[in-house]
Amino acid sequence: MLSAYEQFQTHIGELHDLLCAISVLKWDARTMMPRGGAQSRGQQLATLTRHAQEHFLSPHFERILHAVEAEVSDENPDSYRVRSVHQTRQAYDLLRRIPLELVTDKAAIEPVAEQVWAEAKAANDFNHFAPFLERQVELARAQAEAIGYDEHPYDALIQEFDPGMTAREVRRIFDKLKTGLLPLLQQITARGNEPEPTLWQQSYPLDAQKAFALDVAQDFGYDLDRGRLDVTAHPFAISFTREDVRITNRYDEHFWPKAFFSTLHETGHALYEQYIDPALTRTALTIDFLGKYPMGGTSSAVHESQSRLWENLIGRSHTFWQVYFPRLQSYFPQQFASTTADQLYRAVNRVQPSLIRVEADEITYNLHIMLRVELELGLLDGSIRVADLPEVWRVKMQEYLGIVPPTDTLGCLQDVHWASGAFGSFASYTLGNILSAQFFLAALQSQPEIEAGLRRGEYHLLLEWLTEHIYEHGRAYPMQELLPRATGHGLTVEPYLAYLHAKFGGLYGL
Amino acid sequence: MLSAYEQFQTHIGELHDLLCAISVLKWDARTMMPRGGAQSRGQQLATLTRHAQEHFLSPHFERILHAVEAEVSDENPDSYRVRSVHQTRQAYDLLRRIPLELVTDKAAIEPVAEQVWAEAKAANDFNHFAPFLERQVELARAQAEAIGYDEHPYDALIQEFDPGMTAREVRRIFDKLKTGLLPLLQQITARGNEPEPTLWQQSYPLDAQKAFALDVAQDFGYDLDRGRLDVTAHPFAISFTREDVRITNRYDEHFWPKAFFSTLHETGHALYEQYIDPALTRTALTIDFLGKYPMGGTSSAVHESQSRLWENLIGRSHTFWQVYFPRLQSYFPQQFASTTADQLYRAVNRVQPSLIRVEADEITYNLHIMLRVELELGLLDGSIRVADLPEVWRVKMQEYLGIVPPTDTLGCLQDVHWASGAFGSFASYTLGNILSAQFFLAALQSQPEIEAGLRRGEYHLLLEWLTEHIYEHGRAYPMQELLPRATGHGLTVEPYLAYLHAKFGGLYGL
């Protein structure tokens, strides 16, 4: 006779398999699927999603859940066992509120809307995408109503990415950050940039771009026996258990940093997943029960803290280029023949308002996020209509960054998130930036040898610290608990602002 | 209130989605998955397979099945509606006999055994693969016992590929074929070959190989908006509805015909799938309920008749090269600078006993199949032990083809089928050869303009005939019914033997 906990694990393991299968189908839809396949894929995703839901919310599992709650009631509430049960209960109670019809409708539209978005982006044709965005907004609002919220529909949706966050809290944090960020940006703008480097007028063969990026990714710890890199319009990372964690990218023949830093970014996500404790595979502590963030890590913002840490705090650091510039030169000997490591460091850290979020510098990046969150809030509460989005986007870009996109491709069509129905996900990027500095500071303070390692291009001590304090725990601790355990503090913008002031103060001689 | 038939269609549609999802996961496992992912993928496949089984065999569906049988009982038994219900009932009664445990065990081992096979093949290490083959034989025998059979366990397993076939019937057909084939082969051998062409000592860039092959595939009718071509160790075709039908291939830098003809072969499979009546999508008439042959076409042998028809009766014909040789030259101008269309035609139709089935000429190919079927029968009835397979293979190769493979990589490790657990599938290849000649003859006889089209490199009339008589019907008619409807005859080896005698008689001046 199996214990209740064993039955619980078996049932959750199967749910895990179903959710991973859904992720494989989504990965395939974005990377490999011929365009004719989108409709069929939508039906397949809808059916799988419905089966996963029914599996989770079945009366059979409800009985198991009751039994296992009784079985673990005297155990240490901090243990993985108890946390598994507790988090499953939370998800169970939340998911029961969402009508099955809504879940399958959302699943079915996703690959179709993503494909229409890609076509619209390629053709700079917002009207082609608009009806699908309308539908996604409608479904997102229905989802918010089903989940329930106190103040703003956004509060319900952000739970799918960053549990415990609200629109009010995001605004509070963003205001604090803006207060520290804008004076710095003004100082930099007043100082002015050196002339645009001519480096990016050269050609960088794509094979060498990919090889160098994977070279660095593997130095960081990305295991290609359990991963792979493909091409997509919008880069992403996805996990089908820690044994199969894939990343994607896209290349620009001239602007080599585009693909390079985005590979490091996705590598950060991948490292988090690949270094989760194997014992958590197929358990409730690596499941995204809500299906919007199919990763084993604890939340979207914490995940983003790791992508930004490896991309920026490591990959765009002076220390990194002191070590890696000769290697870069070996991949592109002609292109960098008359460049120094310092020049490259400056070239990849140029602060300048620009149109594309994923290519923005570390400072203006956050303004892109603030803009998107503001528009998301408006779309969700009805104060912004889909039809007006291109114009509102232009107005806000002028307001936030002082520039206006000449096309919607370079404007409101640049990101896949809303096509995927991922409303509530953008805030994580800036929250992740803030967290990245907190985690990195804590790592360096608690173990000074990490910094010595970085100066030699050795990352295992840093990876070990991150694994011990973040990665290996999967979803066992929510951000609100993980962060103080790892750093001794709750969320605060100070370390991030200090990092930006030190780095860009140095670069711009402030 | 939905009619019983509507409920039936909904339930079958969902089953279809689940089975397509399984196919996507298998395609990914063979083409894209990093090696570390095999174990997780096995669990995912096992869970999905179990869910598909439970979905199909649920008491809920049993009630629907009863109700729909009553609802259609007065309708035309030849209609798609009635056939859907009838075939679903047959599959239902068969699948109920197979324990769920066995189904999931088979699903779980497949990606793992395939991966070990690929490693063993690369390393020429049969012992690495042997335990997995043992296990697959064991599971196949258990499957045969569960399904039931009169004479030989093979009779149960071949139902998964070619319903209605038996070991006895396969042997009878193969004996007839052999009687006609061996004298022809002896005459050819006595005549002897011209010296080995030096063509295949040159280098053929892989990009151009792929481009030319896809060029021809598209001329045949393969729609890349609903398909794609990837690289795998063992080429295959797979369908996730007619809107997404993928093929794979592998390349040899020197032996250009290897990839080319194998692309045409898989294109033949893909055409069958892409030209199924769209109304049959997600119905019982495009489902492989048993999950071994995940295609919408009616049986493995009929499918194979189409891959062999496009590969051989078209692609290796004199007519084809009269039209396509200049195009081939445009892709490889230097390599074929001093070759004529006739010389190429001879070079790609050279009869010579060789080690690798998929590279064999049209005549000896069938001997490779007969050998495999004989070994399959032995493995299944226990008269051949897995440990003895390499030696038995060598002995049989000597007996059938007069040559002995120097390594197991070139011997018993060359095919993926047994690693995938596909016992009973090999006979389809030779049955397909036989059928290909029957179908092709019927097409040419019923519509003489088809032949005129072929001489101009136009395939739409042939494709239309095949669509009307074979493709569009999906699985509506079993081979035993489809064949007489299309050709006026049951299965007979005469047209195939006549085709081989005419073609190779001409080539070898017999």
PDB file of C-alpha atoms in Angstrom, chain A residues 95-287:
ATOM      1  CA  LEU A  95      -6.841  26.928 -10.277  1.00  0.00           C
ATOM      2  CA  ARG A  96     -10.266  25.691  -9.231  1.00  0.00           C
ATOM      3  CA  ARG A  97     -11.483  29.227  -9.701  1.00  0.00           C
ATOM      4  CA  ILE A  98     -10.541  29.333 -13.401  1.00  0.00           C
ATOM      5  CA  PRO A  99     -13.132  27.850 -15.793  1.00  0.00           C
ATOM      6  CA  LEU A 100     -11.727  24.977 -17.866  1.00  0.00           C
ATOM      7  CA  GLU A 101     -13.103  26.634 -21.005  1.00  0.00           C
ATOM      8  CA  LEU A 102     -10.969  29.699 -20.369  1.00  0.00           C
ATOM      9  CA  VAL A 103      -7.859  27.601 -19.824  1.00  0.00           C
ATOM     10  CA  THR A 104      -8.290  25.734 -23.108  1.00  0.00           C
ATOM     11  CA  ASP A 105      -9.247  28.883 -25.047  1.00  0.00           C
ATOM     12  CA  LYS A 106      -6.037  30.510 -23.882  1.00  0.00           C
ATOM     13  CA  ALA A 107      -3.992  27.461 -24.825  1.00  0.00           C
ATOM     14  CA  ALA A 108      -5.546  27.203 -28.276  1.00  0.00           C
ATOM     15  CA  ILE A 109      -5.018  30.829 -29.252  1.00  0.00           C
ATOM     16  CA  GLU A 110      -1.396  31.050 -28.132  1.00  0.00           C
ATOM     17  CA  PRO A 111       0.471  29.490 -31.099  1.00  0.00           C
ATOM     18  CA  VAL A 112      -1.886  31.149 -33.567  1.00  0.00           C
ATOM     19  CA  ALA A 113      -1.533  34.609 -32.030  1.00  0.00           C
ATOM     20  CA  GLU A 114       2.247  34.169 -31.801  1.00  0.00           C
ATOM     21  CA  GLN A 115       2.427  33.296 -35.454  1.00  0.00           C
ATOM     22  CA  VAL A 116       0.230  36.196 -36.511  1.00  0.00           C
ATOM     23  CA  TRP A 117       2.374  38.451 -34.338  1.00  0.00           C
ATOM     24  CA  ALA A 118       5.546  37.228 -36.076  1.00  0.00           C
ATOM     25  CA  GLU A 119       3.962  37.868 -39.476  1.00  0.00           C
ATOM     26  CA  ALA A 120       2.694  41.301 -38.403  1.00  0.00           C
ATOM     27  CA  LYS A 121       6.098  42.204 -37.004  1.00  0.00           C
ATOM     28  CA  ALA A 122       7.837  41.148 -40.210  1.00  0.00           C
ATOM     29  CA  ALA A 123       5.367  43.134 -42.309  1.00  0.00           C
ATOM     30  CA  ASN A 124       5.054  46.123 -39.943  1.00  0.00           C
ATOM     31  CA  ASP A 125       1.295  45.547 -39.985  1.00  0.00           C
ATOM     32  CA  PHE A 126      -0.251  46.164 -36.581  1.00  0.00           C
ATOM     33  CA  ASN A 127      -3.787  45.757 -37.932  1.00  0.00           C
ATOM     34  CA  HIS A 128      -3.036  42.151 -38.848  1.00  0.00           C
ATOM     35  CA  PHE A 129      -2.221  41.458 -35.201  1.00  0.00           C
ATOM     36  CA  ALA A 130      -4.807  43.722 -33.542  1.00  0.00           C
ATOM     37  CA  PRO A 131      -7.772  41.268 -33.454  1.00  0.00           C
ATOM     38  CA  PHE A 132      -5.566  38.622 -31.809  1.00  0.00           C
ATOM     39  CA  LEU A 133      -4.302  41.123 -29.272  1.00  0.00           C
ATOM     40  CA  GLU A 134      -7.908  42.163 -28.575  1.00  0.00           C
ATOM     41  CA  ARG A 135      -8.720  38.528 -27.918  1.00  0.00           C
ATOM     42  CA  GLN A 136      -5.692  38.046 -25.675  1.00  0.00           C
ATOM     43  CA  VAL A 137      -6.608  41.142 -23.648  1.00  0.00           C
ATOM     44  CA  GLU A 138     -10.164  39.856 -23.335  1.00  0.00           C
ATOM     45  CA  LEU A 139      -8.950  36.447 -22.154  1.00  0.00           C
ATOM     46  CA  ALA A 140      -6.491  38.051 -19.744  1.00  0.00           C
ATOM     47  CA  ARG A 141      -9.271  40.132 -18.211  1.00  0.00           C
ATOM     48  CA  ALA A 142     -11.477  37.075 -17.907  1.00  0.00           C
ATOM     49  CA  GLN A 143      -8.577  35.278 -16.236  1.00  0.00           C
ATOM     50  CA  ALA A 144      -8.113  38.149 -13.790  1.00  0.00           C
ATOM     51  CA  GLU A 145     -11.818  38.137 -12.917  1.00  0.00           C
ATOM     52  CA  ALA A 146     -11.716  34.375 -12.346  1.00  0.00           C
ATOM     53  CA  ILE A 147      -8.649  34.538 -10.097  1.00  0.00           C
ATOM     54  CA  GLY A 148      -9.943  37.612  -8.282  1.00  0.00           C
ATOM     55  CA  TYR A 149      -8.160  40.760  -7.040  1.00  0.00           C
ATOM     56  CA  ASP A 150      -8.597  43.689  -4.691  1.00  0.00           C
ATOM     57  CA  GLU A 151      -7.414  46.701  -6.632  1.00  0.00           C
ATOM     58  CA  HIS A 152      -6.456  46.031 -10.247  1.00  0.00           C
ATOM     59  CA  PRO A 153      -6.873  43.082 -12.637  1.00  0.00           C
ATOM     60  CA  TYR A 154      -3.075  43.198 -13.008  1.00  0.00           C
ATOM     61  CA  ASP A 155      -2.810  42.034  -9.373  1.00  0.00           C
ATOM     62  CA  ALA A 156      -4.386  38.728 -10.322  1.00  0.00           C
ATOM     63  CA  LEU A 157      -2.256  38.195 -13.424  1.00  0.00           C
ATOM     64  CA  ILE A 158       1.125  39.006 -11.933  1.00  0.00           C
ATOM     65  CA  GLN A 159       0.525  36.078  -9.532  1.00  0.00           C
ATOM     66  CA  GLU A 160       1.207  33.807 -12.481  1.00  0.00           C
ATOM     67  CA  PHE A 161       4.742  35.207 -12.699  1.00  0.00           C
ATOM     68  CA  ASP A 162       5.607  36.792  -9.369  1.00  0.00           C
ATOM     69  CA  PRO A 163       3.392  35.590  -6.554  1.00  0.00           C
ATOM     70  CA  GLY A 164       2.787  38.196  -3.862  1.00  0.00           C
ATOM     71  CA  MET A 165       3.350  41.185  -6.162  1.00  0.00           C
ATOM     72  CA  THR A 166       0.666  43.798  -6.947  1.00  0.00           C
ATOM     73  CA  ALA A 167       0.350  46.787  -9.267  1.00  0.00           C
ATOM     74  CA  ARG A 168       0.652  49.054  -6.231  1.00  0.00           C
ATOM     75  CA  GLU A 169       3.869  47.382  -5.049  1.00  0.00           C
ATOM     76  CA  VAL A 170       5.383  47.375  -8.541  1.00  0.00           C
ATOM     77  CA  ARG A 171       4.610  51.066  -8.899  1.00  0.00           C
ATOM     78  CA  ARG A 172       6.153  51.791  -5.487  1.00  0.00           C
ATOM     79  CA  ILE A 173       9.375  49.992  -6.375  1.00  0.00           C
ATOM     80  CA  PHE A 174       9.518  51.486  -9.853  1.00  0.00           C
ATOM     81  CA  ASP A 175       9.040  55.010  -8.456  1.00  0.00           C
ATOM     82  CA  LYS A 176      11.931  54.506  -6.062  1.00  0.00           C
ATOM     83  CA  LEU A 177      14.093  53.200  -8.851  1.00  0.00           C
ATOM     84  CA  LYS A 178      13.151  56.045 -11.162  1.00  0.00           C
ATOM     85  CA  THR A 179      14.087  58.566  -8.493  1.00  0.00           C
ATOM     86  CA  GLY A 180      17.605  57.186  -8.429  1.00  0.00           C
ATOM     87  CA  LEU A 181      17.848  56.419 -12.133  1.00  0.00           C
ATOM     88  CA  LEU A 182      16.743  59.625 -13.845  1.00  0.00           C
ATOM     89  CA  PRO A 183      19.398  61.910 -12.299  1.00  0.00           C
ATOM     90  CA  LEU A 184      22.059  59.411 -13.321  1.00  0.00           C
ATOM     91  CA  LEU A 185      20.697  59.261 -16.860  1.00  0.00           C
ATOM     92  CA  GLN A 186      20.598  63.070 -16.981  1.00  0.00           C
ATOM     93  CA  GLN A 187      24.217  63.289 -15.873  1.00  0.00           C
ATOM     94  CA  ILE A 188      25.226  60.772 -18.530  1.00  0.00           C
ATOM     95  CA  THR A 189      23.226  62.535 -21.220  1.00  0.00           C
ATOM     96  CA  ALA A 190      24.754  65.850 -20.221  1.00  0.00           C
ATOM     97  CA  ARG A 191      28.213  64.327 -20.429  1.00  0.00           C
ATOM     98  CA  GLY A 192      27.431  62.970 -23.905  1.00  0.00           C
ATOM     99  CA  ASN A 193      28.752  59.944 -25.744  1.00  0.00           C
ATOM    100  CA  GLU A 194      31.897  59.437 -27.709  1.00  0.00           C
ATOM    101  CA  PRO A 195      31.197  59.068 -31.438  1.00  0.00           C
ATOM    102  CA  GLU A 196      29.313  55.878 -32.358  1.00  0.00           C
ATOM    103  CA  PRO A 197      31.864  53.053 -32.678  1.00  0.00           C
ATOM    104  CA  THR A 198      32.451  51.908 -36.254  1.00  0.00           C
ATOM    105  CA  LEU A 199      32.869  48.341 -35.012  1.00  0.00           C
ATOM    106  CA  TRP A 200      29.277  47.454 -35.853  1.00  0.00           C
ATOM    107  CA  GLN A 201      29.625  48.388 -39.486  1.00  0.00           C
ATOM    108  CA  GLN A 202      31.741  45.283 -39.996  1.00  0.00           C
ATOM    109  CA  SER A 203      30.485  41.801 -40.737  1.00  0.00           C
ATOM    110  CA  TYR A 204      30.567  39.072 -38.057  1.00  0.00           C
ATOM    111  CA  PRO A 205      29.976  35.591 -39.530  1.00  0.00           C
ATOM    112  CA  LEU A 206      27.034  33.989 -37.761  1.00  0.00           C
ATOM    113  CA  ASP A 207      28.787  30.666 -37.148  1.00  0.00           C
ATOM    114  CA  ALA A 208      31.571  32.399 -35.265  1.00  0.00           C
ATOM    115  CA  GLN A 209      29.058  34.505 -33.325  1.00  0.00           C
ATOM    116  CA  LYS A 210      27.286  31.362 -32.221  1.00  0.00           C
ATOM    117  CA  ALA A 211      30.486  29.483 -31.421  1.00  0.00           C
ATOM    118  CA  PHE A 212      31.925  32.262 -29.266  1.00  0.00           C
ATOM    119  CA  ALA A 213      28.644  32.765 -27.396  1.00  0.00           C
ATOM    120  CA  LEU A 214      28.340  29.039 -26.675  1.00  0.00           C
ATOM    121  CA  ASP A 215      31.973  28.959 -25.666  1.00  0.00           C
ATOM    122  CA  VAL A 216      31.302  31.553 -22.959  1.00  0.00           C
ATOM    123  CA  ALA A 217      27.958  29.949 -22.016  1.00  0.00           C
ATOM    124  CA  GLN A 218      29.763  26.686 -21.380  1.00  0.00           C
ATOM    125  CA  ASP A 219      32.416  28.443 -19.309  1.00  0.00           C
ATOM    126  CA  PHE A 220      29.582  29.807 -17.181  1.00  0.00           C
ATOM    127  CA  GLY A 221      28.369  26.224 -16.702  1.00  0.00           C
ATOM    128  CA  TYR A 222      25.722  25.632 -19.386  1.00  0.00           C
ATOM    129  CA  ASP A 223      25.768  21.915 -20.154  1.00  0.00           C
ATOM    130  CA  LEU A 224      25.037  21.250 -23.830  1.00  0.00           C
ATOM    131  CA  ASP A 225      24.463  17.573 -23.116  1.00  0.00           C
ATOM    132  CA  ARG A 226      21.333  18.869 -21.398  1.00  0.00           C
ATOM    133  CA  GLY A 227      20.621  21.840 -23.632  1.00  0.00           C
ATOM    134  CA  ARG A 228      20.730  23.374 -27.097  1.00  0.00           C
ATOM    135  CA  LEU A 229      20.609  26.736 -28.848  1.00  0.00           C
ATOM    136  CA  ASP A 230      18.238  27.527 -31.715  1.00  0.00           C
ATOM    137  CA  VAL A 231      17.068  30.548 -33.659  1.00  0.00           C
ATOM    138  CA  THR A 232      13.764  32.353 -32.976  1.00  0.00           C
ATOM    139  CA  ALA A 233      12.394  35.829 -33.611  1.00  0.00           C
ATOM    140  CA  HIS A 234      12.238  36.408 -29.859  1.00  0.00           C
ATOM    141  CA  PRO A 235      14.898  34.683 -27.724  1.00  0.00           C
ATOM    142  CA  PHE A 236      13.742  32.590 -24.791  1.00  0.00           C
ATOM    143  CA  ALA A 237      14.745  29.786 -22.436  1.00  0.00           C
ATOM    144  CA  ILE A 238      12.561  26.806 -21.610  1.00  0.00           C
ATOM    145  CA  SER A 239      12.923  23.720 -19.457  1.00  0.00           C
ATOM    146  CA  PHE A 240      11.559  20.205 -19.911  1.00  0.00           C
ATOM    147  CA  THR A 241      13.147  19.050 -16.622  1.00  0.00           C
ATOM    148  CA  ARG A 242      16.688  20.024 -15.671  1.00  0.00           C
ATOM    149  CA  GLU A 243      17.982  17.430 -18.135  1.00  0.00           C
ATOM    150  CA  ASP A 244      16.714  19.337 -21.178  1.00  0.00           C
ATOM    151  CA  VAL A 245      16.938  23.113 -20.907  1.00  0.00           C
ATOM    152  CA  ARG A 246      16.941  24.943 -24.216  1.00  0.00           C
ATOM    153  CA  ILE A 247      17.726  28.493 -25.220  1.00  0.00           C
ATOM    154  CA  THR A 248      17.122  30.431 -28.416  1.00  0.00           C
ATOM    155  CA  ASN A 249      18.589  33.476 -30.065  1.00  0.00           C
ATOM    156  CA  ARG A 250      18.661  35.535 -33.254  1.00  0.00           C
ATOM    157  CA  TYR A 251      21.617  37.035 -35.047  1.00  0.00           C
ATOM    158  CA  ASP A 252      22.543  40.325 -36.620  1.00  0.00           C
ATOM    159  CA  GLU A 253      25.427  40.054 -39.029  1.00  0.00           C
ATOM    160  CA  HIS A 254      26.751  43.504 -38.077  1.00  0.00           C
ATOM    161  CA  PHE A 255      25.654  44.216 -34.525  1.00  0.00           C
ATOM    162  CA  TRP A 256      27.436  41.318 -32.902  1.00  0.00           C
ATOM    163  CA  PRO A 257      26.527  42.252 -29.277  1.00  0.00           C
ATOM    164  CA  LYS A 258      22.843  41.592 -30.004  1.00  0.00           C
ATOM    165  CA  ALA A 259      23.178  37.836 -30.210  1.00  0.00           C
ATOM    166  CA  PHE A 260      26.062  37.578 -27.770  1.00  0.00           C
ATOM    167  CA  PHE A 261      24.450  39.232 -24.768  1.00  0.00           C
ATOM    168  CA  SER A 262      21.140  37.663 -25.455  1.00  0.00           C
ATOM    169  CA  THR A 263      22.809  34.242 -25.406  1.00  0.00           C
ATOM    170  CA  LEU A 264      24.348  35.093 -22.024  1.00  0.00           C
ATOM    171  CA  HIS A 265      20.931  36.266 -20.853  1.00  0.00           C
ATOM    172  CA  GLU A 266      19.194  33.019 -21.804  1.00  0.00           C
ATOM    173  CA  THR A 267      22.169  31.097 -20.424  1.00  0.00           C
ATOM    174  CA  GLY A 268      21.460  32.684 -17.054  1.00  0.00           C
ATOM    175  CA  HIS A 269      17.938  31.298 -17.183  1.00  0.00           C
ATOM    176  CA  ALA A 270      19.276  27.944 -18.305  1.00  0.00           C
ATOM    177  CA  LEU A 271      21.829  27.735 -15.484  1.00  0.00           C
ATOM    178  CA  TYR A 272      19.094  28.242 -12.914  1.00  0.00           C
ATOM    179  CA  GLU A 273      17.185  25.297 -14.403  1.00  0.00           C
ATOM    180  CA  GLN A 274      20.132  22.989 -14.990  1.00  0.00           C
ATOM    181  CA  TYR A 275      21.349  23.300 -11.402  1.00  0.00           C
ATOM    182  CA  ILE A 276      18.064  22.578  -9.641  1.00  0.00           C
ATOM    183  CA  ASP A 277      18.438  19.673  -7.220  1.00  0.00           C
ATOM    184  CA  PRO A 278      17.752  16.505  -9.275  1.00  0.00           C
ATOM    185  CA  ALA A 279      15.641  15.235  -6.374  1.00  0.00           C
ATOM    186  CA  LEU A 280      13.097  17.954  -7.201  1.00  0.00           C
ATOM    187  CA  THR A 281      12.539  16.711 -10.769  1.00  0.00           C
ATOM    188  CA  ARG A 282       8.885  15.815 -11.357  1.00  0.00           C
ATOM    189  CA  THR A 283       7.858  17.192  -7.949  1.00  0.00           C
ATOM    190  CA  ALA A 284       5.581  20.062  -6.971  1.00  0.00           C
ATOM    191  CA  LEU A 285       8.686  22.153  -6.308  1.00  0.00           C
ATOM    192  CA  THR A 286       9.602  22.424  -9.987  1.00  0.00           C
ATOM    193  CA  ILE A 287       6.096  22.844 -11.381  1.00  0.00           C
TER     194      ILE A 287
END
